[in-house]
Amino acid sequence: MEAPSIVVVGPGCAQCDALQKTVMEILSAENLAVSVDHVRDPMAIAEMGILGVPALVVKGRVVFSGRVPLRAELKRRVLQALKDA
């Protein structure tokens, strides 16, 4: 069974980088071993079908796109998506 994975999607703007940092902080605080990748390539983002960045993908499912939710909402969504995975 492969470990759950999280992908931050965005060109590497300040919002995207902040999102990645916050996700990693949440995972660390929850003591979860989850790989976090960052897709910055515009062609790869287009191939994923994501129109709004930043976006967050958990286990292949887009959790949100086009904005960065507040930390509490982000934590809730990430933990729920990992639980559902």
mmCIF file of N, CA and C in Angstrom:
data_model
loop_
_atom_site.group_PDB
_atom_site.id
_atom_site.type_symbol
_atom_site.label_atom_id
_atom_site.label_comp_id
_atom_site.label_asym_id
_atom_site.label_seq_id
_atom_site.Cartn_x
_atom_site.Cartn_y
_atom_site.Cartn_z
ATOM 1 N N MET A 1 0.848 -1.188 0.000
ATOM 2 C CA MET A 1 0.000 0.000 0.000
ATOM 3 C C MET A 1 0.884 1.240 0.000
ATOM 4 N N GLU A 2 0.655 2.127 -0.940
ATOM 5 C CA GLU A 2 1.506 3.314 -1.023
ATOM 6 C C GLU A 2 1.063 4.363 -0.009
ATOM 7 N N ALA A 3 2.012 5.162 0.453
ATOM 8 C CA ALA A 3 1.702 6.201 1.426
ATOM 9 C C ALA A 3 0.875 7.295 0.771
ATOM 10 N N PRO A 4 -0.020 7.907 1.534
ATOM 11 C CA PRO A 4 -0.800 9.021 0.980
ATOM 12 C C PRO A 4 0.144 10.119 0.510
ATOM 13 N N SER A 5 -0.261 10.821 -0.532
ATOM 14 C CA SER A 5 0.572 11.904 -1.028
ATOM 15 C C SER A 5 -0.257 13.166 -1.206
ATOM 16 N N ILE A 6 0.426 14.289 -1.054
ATOM 17 C CA ILE A 6 -0.182 15.598 -1.231
ATOM 18 C C ILE A 6 0.644 16.332 -2.274
ATOM 19 N N VAL A 7 -0.055 16.996 -3.190
ATOM 20 C CA VAL A 7 0.626 17.776 -4.210
ATOM 21 C C VAL A 7 0.115 19.207 -4.164
ATOM 22 N N VAL A 8 1.037 20.149 -3.969
ATOM 23 C CA VAL A 8 0.732 21.567 -4.085
ATOM 24 C C VAL A 8 0.918 21.911 -5.550
ATOM 25 N N VAL A 9 -0.063 22.578 -6.138
ATOM 26 C CA VAL A 9 -0.011 22.900 -7.559
ATOM 27 C C VAL A 9 0.001 24.411 -7.721
ATOM 28 N N GLY A 10 1.031 24.915 -8.369
ATOM 29 C CA GLY A 10 1.150 26.347 -8.614
ATOM 30 C C GLY A 10 2.538 26.675 -9.100
ATOM 31 N N PRO A 11 2.689 27.822 -9.760
ATOM 32 C CA PRO A 11 3.950 28.159 -10.414
ATOM 33 C C PRO A 11 5.101 28.531 -9.486
ATOM 34 N N GLY A 12 4.894 28.479 -8.191
ATOM 35 C CA GLY A 12 5.965 28.845 -7.272
ATOM 36 C C GLY A 12 5.830 30.269 -6.774
ATOM 37 N N CYS A 13 4.628 30.811 -6.846
ATOM 38 C CA CYS A 13 4.376 32.160 -6.338
ATOM 39 C C CYS A 13 4.400 32.141 -4.807
ATOM 40 N N ALA A 14 4.359 33.293 -4.212
ATOM 41 C CA ALA A 14 4.411 33.379 -2.749
ATOM 42 C C ALA A 14 3.257 32.614 -2.108
ATOM 43 N N GLN A 15 2.068 32.690 -2.680
ATOM 44 C CA GLN A 15 0.915 31.961 -2.128
ATOM 45 C C GLN A 15 1.139 30.456 -2.192
ATOM 46 N N CYS A 16 1.659 29.985 -3.305
ATOM 47 C CA CYS A 16 1.908 28.548 -3.476
ATOM 48 C C CYS A 16 2.943 28.054 -2.477
ATOM 49 N N ASP A 17 4.007 28.814 -2.332
ATOM 50 C CA ASP A 17 5.064 28.425 -1.404
ATOM 51 C C ASP A 17 4.560 28.461 0.038
ATOM 52 N N ALA A 18 3.740 29.463 0.374
ATOM 53 C CA ALA A 18 3.168 29.555 1.719
ATOM 54 C C ALA A 18 2.225 28.380 1.974
ATOM 55 N N LEU A 19 1.474 27.982 0.956
ATOM 56 C CA LEU A 19 0.568 26.843 1.075
ATOM 57 C C LEU A 19 1.363 25.576 1.384
ATOM 58 N N GLN A 20 2.431 25.356 0.645
ATOM 59 C CA GLN A 20 3.261 24.174 0.874
ATOM 60 C C GLN A 20 3.815 24.178 2.297
ATOM 61 N N LYS A 21 4.303 25.308 2.743
ATOM 62 C CA LYS A 21 4.865 25.418 4.093
ATOM 63 C C LYS A 21 3.795 25.119 5.142
ATOM 64 N N THR A 22 2.611 25.671 4.969
ATOM 65 C CA THR A 22 1.535 25.462 5.940
ATOM 66 C C THR A 22 1.099 24.004 5.971
ATOM 67 N N VAL A 23 0.986 23.382 4.808
ATOM 68 C CA VAL A 23 0.613 21.963 4.746
ATOM 69 C C VAL A 23 1.652 21.127 5.489
ATOM 70 N N MET A 24 2.917 21.419 5.277
ATOM 71 C CA MET A 24 3.971 20.658 5.947
ATOM 72 C C MET A 24 3.932 20.882 7.461
ATOM 73 N N GLU A 25 3.613 22.097 7.893
ATOM 74 C CA GLU A 25 3.490 22.385 9.325
ATOM 75 C C GLU A 25 2.325 21.597 9.932
ATOM 76 N N ILE A 26 1.200 21.537 9.216
ATOM 77 C CA ILE A 26 0.024 20.794 9.692
ATOM 78 C C ILE A 26 0.365 19.314 9.819
ATOM 79 N N LEU A 27 1.008 18.766 8.806
ATOM 80 C CA LEU A 27 1.373 17.343 8.839
ATOM 81 C C LEU A 27 2.324 17.047 9.992
ATOM 82 N N SER A 28 3.273 17.933 10.210
ATOM 83 C CA SER A 28 4.234 17.757 11.294
ATOM 84 C C SER A 28 3.528 17.819 12.649
ATOM 85 N N ALA A 29 2.635 18.785 12.826
ATOM 86 C CA ALA A 29 1.906 18.946 14.083
ATOM 87 C C ALA A 29 1.024 17.736 14.372
ATOM 88 N N GLU A 30 0.510 17.120 13.309
ATOM 89 C CA GLU A 30 -0.358 15.948 13.455
ATOM 90 C C GLU A 30 0.446 14.638 13.455
ATOM 91 N N ASN A 31 1.753 14.770 13.322
ATOM 92 C CA ASN A 31 2.670 13.613 13.295
ATOM 93 C C ASN A 31 2.290 12.620 12.185
ATOM 94 N N LEU A 32 2.038 13.162 11.000
ATOM 95 C CA LEU A 32 1.669 12.337 9.848
ATOM 96 C C LEU A 32 2.822 12.272 8.861
ATOM 97 N N ALA A 33 3.147 11.066 8.438
ATOM 98 C CA ALA A 33 4.199 10.866 7.440
ATOM 99 C C ALA A 33 3.562 10.809 6.063
ATOM 100 N N VAL A 34 3.515 11.947 5.423
ATOM 101 C CA VAL A 34 2.894 12.061 4.105
ATOM 102 C C VAL A 34 3.861 12.811 3.195
ATOM 103 N N SER A 35 4.061 12.287 1.987
ATOM 104 C CA SER A 35 4.951 12.985 1.059
ATOM 105 C C SER A 35 4.234 14.205 0.490
ATOM 106 N N VAL A 36 4.982 15.290 0.355
ATOM 107 C CA VAL A 36 4.444 16.533 -0.204
ATOM 108 C C VAL A 36 5.305 16.922 -1.391
ATOM 109 N N ASP A 37 4.674 17.038 -2.551
ATOM 110 C CA ASP A 37 5.363 17.467 -3.762
ATOM 111 C C ASP A 37 4.796 18.806 -4.189
ATOM 112 N N HIS A 38 5.503 19.478 -5.089
ATOM 113 C CA HIS A 38 5.049 20.768 -5.605
ATOM 114 C C HIS A 38 5.207 20.742 -7.127
ATOM 115 N N VAL A 39 4.092 20.821 -7.844
ATOM 116 C CA VAL A 39 4.115 20.854 -9.307
ATOM 117 C C VAL A 39 4.091 22.321 -9.727
ATOM 118 N N ARG A 40 5.176 22.755 -10.379
ATOM 119 C CA ARG A 40 5.301 24.156 -10.790
ATOM 120 C C ARG A 40 5.198 24.342 -12.311
ATOM 121 N N ASP A 41 5.383 23.275 -13.050
ATOM 122 C CA ASP A 41 5.416 23.348 -14.507
ATOM 123 C C ASP A 41 4.020 23.625 -15.075
ATOM 124 N N PRO A 42 3.865 24.727 -15.826
ATOM 125 C CA PRO A 42 2.550 25.078 -16.378
ATOM 126 C C PRO A 42 1.937 23.978 -17.255
ATOM 127 N N MET A 43 2.743 23.263 -18.003
ATOM 128 C CA MET A 43 2.216 22.188 -18.849
ATOM 129 C C MET A 43 1.681 21.040 -17.980
ATOM 130 N N ALA A 44 2.412 20.703 -16.936
ATOM 131 C CA ALA A 44 1.967 19.633 -16.033
ATOM 132 C C ALA A 44 0.688 20.044 -15.307
ATOM 133 N N ILE A 45 0.610 21.325 -14.921
ATOM 134 C CA ILE A 45 -0.595 21.833 -14.253
ATOM 135 C C ILE A 45 -1.785 21.725 -15.196
ATOM 136 N N ALA A 46 -1.588 22.101 -16.459
ATOM 137 C CA ALA A 46 -2.663 22.014 -17.454
ATOM 138 C C ALA A 46 -3.084 20.567 -17.673
ATOM 139 N N GLU A 47 -2.121 19.666 -17.723
ATOM 140 C CA GLU A 47 -2.426 18.240 -17.909
ATOM 141 C C GLU A 47 -3.222 17.679 -16.745
ATOM 142 N N MET A 48 -3.059 18.277 -15.558
ATOM 143 C CA MET A 48 -3.816 17.838 -14.389
ATOM 144 C C MET A 48 -5.263 18.353 -14.446
ATOM 145 N N GLY A 49 -5.529 19.290 -15.373
ATOM 146 C CA GLY A 49 -6.872 19.839 -15.500
ATOM 147 C C GLY A 49 -7.190 20.909 -14.470
ATOM 148 N N ILE A 50 -6.173 21.466 -13.847
ATOM 149 C CA ILE A 50 -6.378 22.484 -12.819
ATOM 150 C C ILE A 50 -6.330 23.863 -13.467
ATOM 151 N N LEU A 51 -7.410 24.608 -13.280
ATOM 152 C CA LEU A 51 -7.518 25.929 -13.910
ATOM 153 C C LEU A 51 -7.134 27.058 -12.975
ATOM 154 N N GLY A 52 -7.324 26.878 -11.675
ATOM 155 C CA GLY A 52 -6.995 27.928 -10.715
ATOM 156 C C GLY A 52 -5.907 27.481 -9.769
ATOM 157 N N VAL A 53 -4.892 28.319 -9.626
ATOM 158 C CA VAL A 53 -3.814 28.018 -8.693
ATOM 159 C C VAL A 53 -3.780 29.105 -7.629
ATOM 160 N N PRO A 54 -3.302 28.823 -6.470
ATOM 161 C CA PRO A 54 -2.780 27.534 -6.057
ATOM 162 C C PRO A 54 -3.897 26.513 -5.872
ATOM 163 N N ALA A 55 -3.493 25.250 -5.938
ATOM 164 C CA ALA A 55 -4.431 24.149 -5.731
ATOM 165 C C ALA A 55 -3.750 23.110 -4.862
ATOM 166 N N LEU A 56 -4.577 22.262 -4.259
ATOM 167 C CA LEU A 56 -4.050 21.196 -3.420
ATOM 168 C C LEU A 56 -4.720 19.901 -3.836
ATOM 169 N N VAL A 57 -3.884 18.889 -4.092
ATOM 170 C CA VAL A 57 -4.374 17.577 -4.507
ATOM 171 C C VAL A 57 -3.930 16.563 -3.458
ATOM 172 N N VAL A 58 -4.895 15.812 -2.936
ATOM 173 C CA VAL A 58 -4.605 14.778 -1.944
ATOM 174 C C VAL A 58 -5.046 13.445 -2.519
ATOM 175 N N LYS A 59 -4.079 12.523 -2.650
ATOM 176 C CA LYS A 59 -4.346 11.186 -3.212
ATOM 177 C C LYS A 59 -5.094 11.283 -4.548
ATOM 178 N N GLY A 60 -4.662 12.210 -5.385
ATOM 179 C CA GLY A 60 -5.232 12.330 -6.721
ATOM 180 C C GLY A 60 -6.529 13.115 -6.809
ATOM 181 N N ARG A 61 -7.043 13.581 -5.685
ATOM 182 C CA ARG A 61 -8.296 14.333 -5.674
ATOM 183 C C ARG A 61 -8.021 15.799 -5.357
ATOM 184 N N VAL A 62 -8.565 16.709 -6.181
ATOM 185 C CA VAL A 62 -8.387 18.139 -5.938
ATOM 186 C C VAL A 62 -9.225 18.529 -4.720
ATOM 187 N N VAL A 63 -8.560 19.028 -3.689
ATOM 188 C CA VAL A 63 -9.230 19.427 -2.457
ATOM 189 C C VAL A 63 -9.734 20.864 -2.568
ATOM 190 N N PHE A 64 -8.965 21.719 -3.224
ATOM 191 C CA PHE A 64 -9.398 23.083 -3.533
ATOM 192 C C PHE A 64 -8.477 23.662 -4.577
ATOM 193 N N SER A 65 -8.951 24.711 -5.245
ATOM 194 C CA SER A 65 -8.108 25.411 -6.216
ATOM 195 C C SER A 65 -8.542 26.864 -6.322
ATOM 196 N N GLY A 66 -7.596 27.698 -6.732
ATOM 197 C CA GLY A 66 -7.878 29.101 -6.973
ATOM 198 C C GLY A 66 -7.756 30.017 -5.774
ATOM 199 N N ARG A 67 -7.509 29.438 -4.606
ATOM 200 C CA ARG A 67 -7.364 30.264 -3.406
ATOM 201 C C ARG A 67 -6.668 29.443 -2.330
ATOM 202 N N VAL A 68 -6.227 30.136 -1.290
ATOM 203 C CA VAL A 68 -5.656 29.450 -0.137
ATOM 204 C C VAL A 68 -6.627 29.648 1.022
ATOM 205 N N PRO A 69 -7.219 28.561 1.507
ATOM 206 C CA PRO A 69 -8.139 28.710 2.636
ATOM 207 C C PRO A 69 -7.391 29.091 3.909
ATOM 208 N N LEU A 70 -8.140 29.588 4.878
ATOM 209 C CA LEU A 70 -7.547 29.884 6.178
ATOM 210 C C LEU A 70 -6.984 28.594 6.765
ATOM 211 N N ARG A 71 -6.020 28.732 7.645
ATOM 212 C CA ARG A 71 -5.307 27.574 8.195
ATOM 213 C C ARG A 71 -6.258 26.525 8.788
ATOM 214 N N ALA A 72 -7.269 26.956 9.540
ATOM 215 C CA ALA A 72 -8.190 26.001 10.169
ATOM 216 C C ALA A 72 -8.945 25.191 9.111
ATOM 217 N N GLU A 73 -9.398 25.865 8.054
ATOM 218 C CA GLU A 73 -10.106 25.162 6.986
ATOM 219 C C GLU A 73 -9.142 24.243 6.235
ATOM 220 N N LEU A 74 -7.941 24.724 5.981
ATOM 221 C CA LEU A 74 -6.930 23.921 5.296
ATOM 222 C C LEU A 74 -6.648 22.645 6.091
ATOM 223 N N LYS A 75 -6.462 22.784 7.383
ATOM 224 C CA LYS A 75 -6.202 21.622 8.233
ATOM 225 C C LYS A 75 -7.362 20.642 8.162
ATOM 226 N N ARG A 76 -8.578 21.139 8.291
ATOM 227 C CA ARG A 76 -9.758 20.274 8.253
ATOM 228 C C ARG A 76 -9.840 19.525 6.934
ATOM 229 N N ARG A 77 -9.629 20.248 5.821
ATOM 230 C CA ARG A 77 -9.728 19.625 4.495
ATOM 231 C C ARG A 77 -8.630 18.584 4.266
ATOM 232 N N VAL A 78 -7.413 18.907 4.669
ATOM 233 C CA VAL A 78 -6.302 17.968 4.477
ATOM 234 C C VAL A 78 -6.529 16.703 5.296
ATOM 235 N N LEU A 79 -6.872 16.870 6.555
ATOM 236 C CA LEU A 79 -7.067 15.701 7.416
ATOM 237 C C LEU A 79 -8.240 14.856 6.935
ATOM 238 N N GLN A 80 -9.320 15.504 6.498
ATOM 239 C CA GLN A 80 -10.475 14.750 5.989
ATOM 240 C C GLN A 80 -10.114 14.004 4.724
ATOM 241 N N ALA A 81 -9.396 14.659 3.812
ATOM 242 C CA ALA A 81 -9.014 14.012 2.552
ATOM 243 C C ALA A 81 -8.091 12.829 2.801
ATOM 244 N N LEU A 82 -7.182 12.955 3.761
ATOM 245 C CA LEU A 82 -6.298 11.833 4.078
ATOM 246 C C LEU A 82 -7.082 10.689 4.713
ATOM 247 N N LYS A 83 -8.053 11.016 5.523
ATOM 248 C CA LYS A 83 -8.886 10.007 6.162
ATOM 249 C C LYS A 83 -9.720 9.259 5.120
ATOM 250 N N ASP A 84 -10.238 9.991 4.134
ATOM 251 C CA ASP A 84 -11.070 9.405 3.084
ATOM 252 C C ASP A 84 -10.256 8.584 2.083
ATOM 253 N N ALA A 85 -8.945 8.860 2.019
ATOM 254 C CA ALA A 85 -8.101 8.219 1.011
ATOM 255 C C ALA A 85 -7.915 6.746 1.262
#
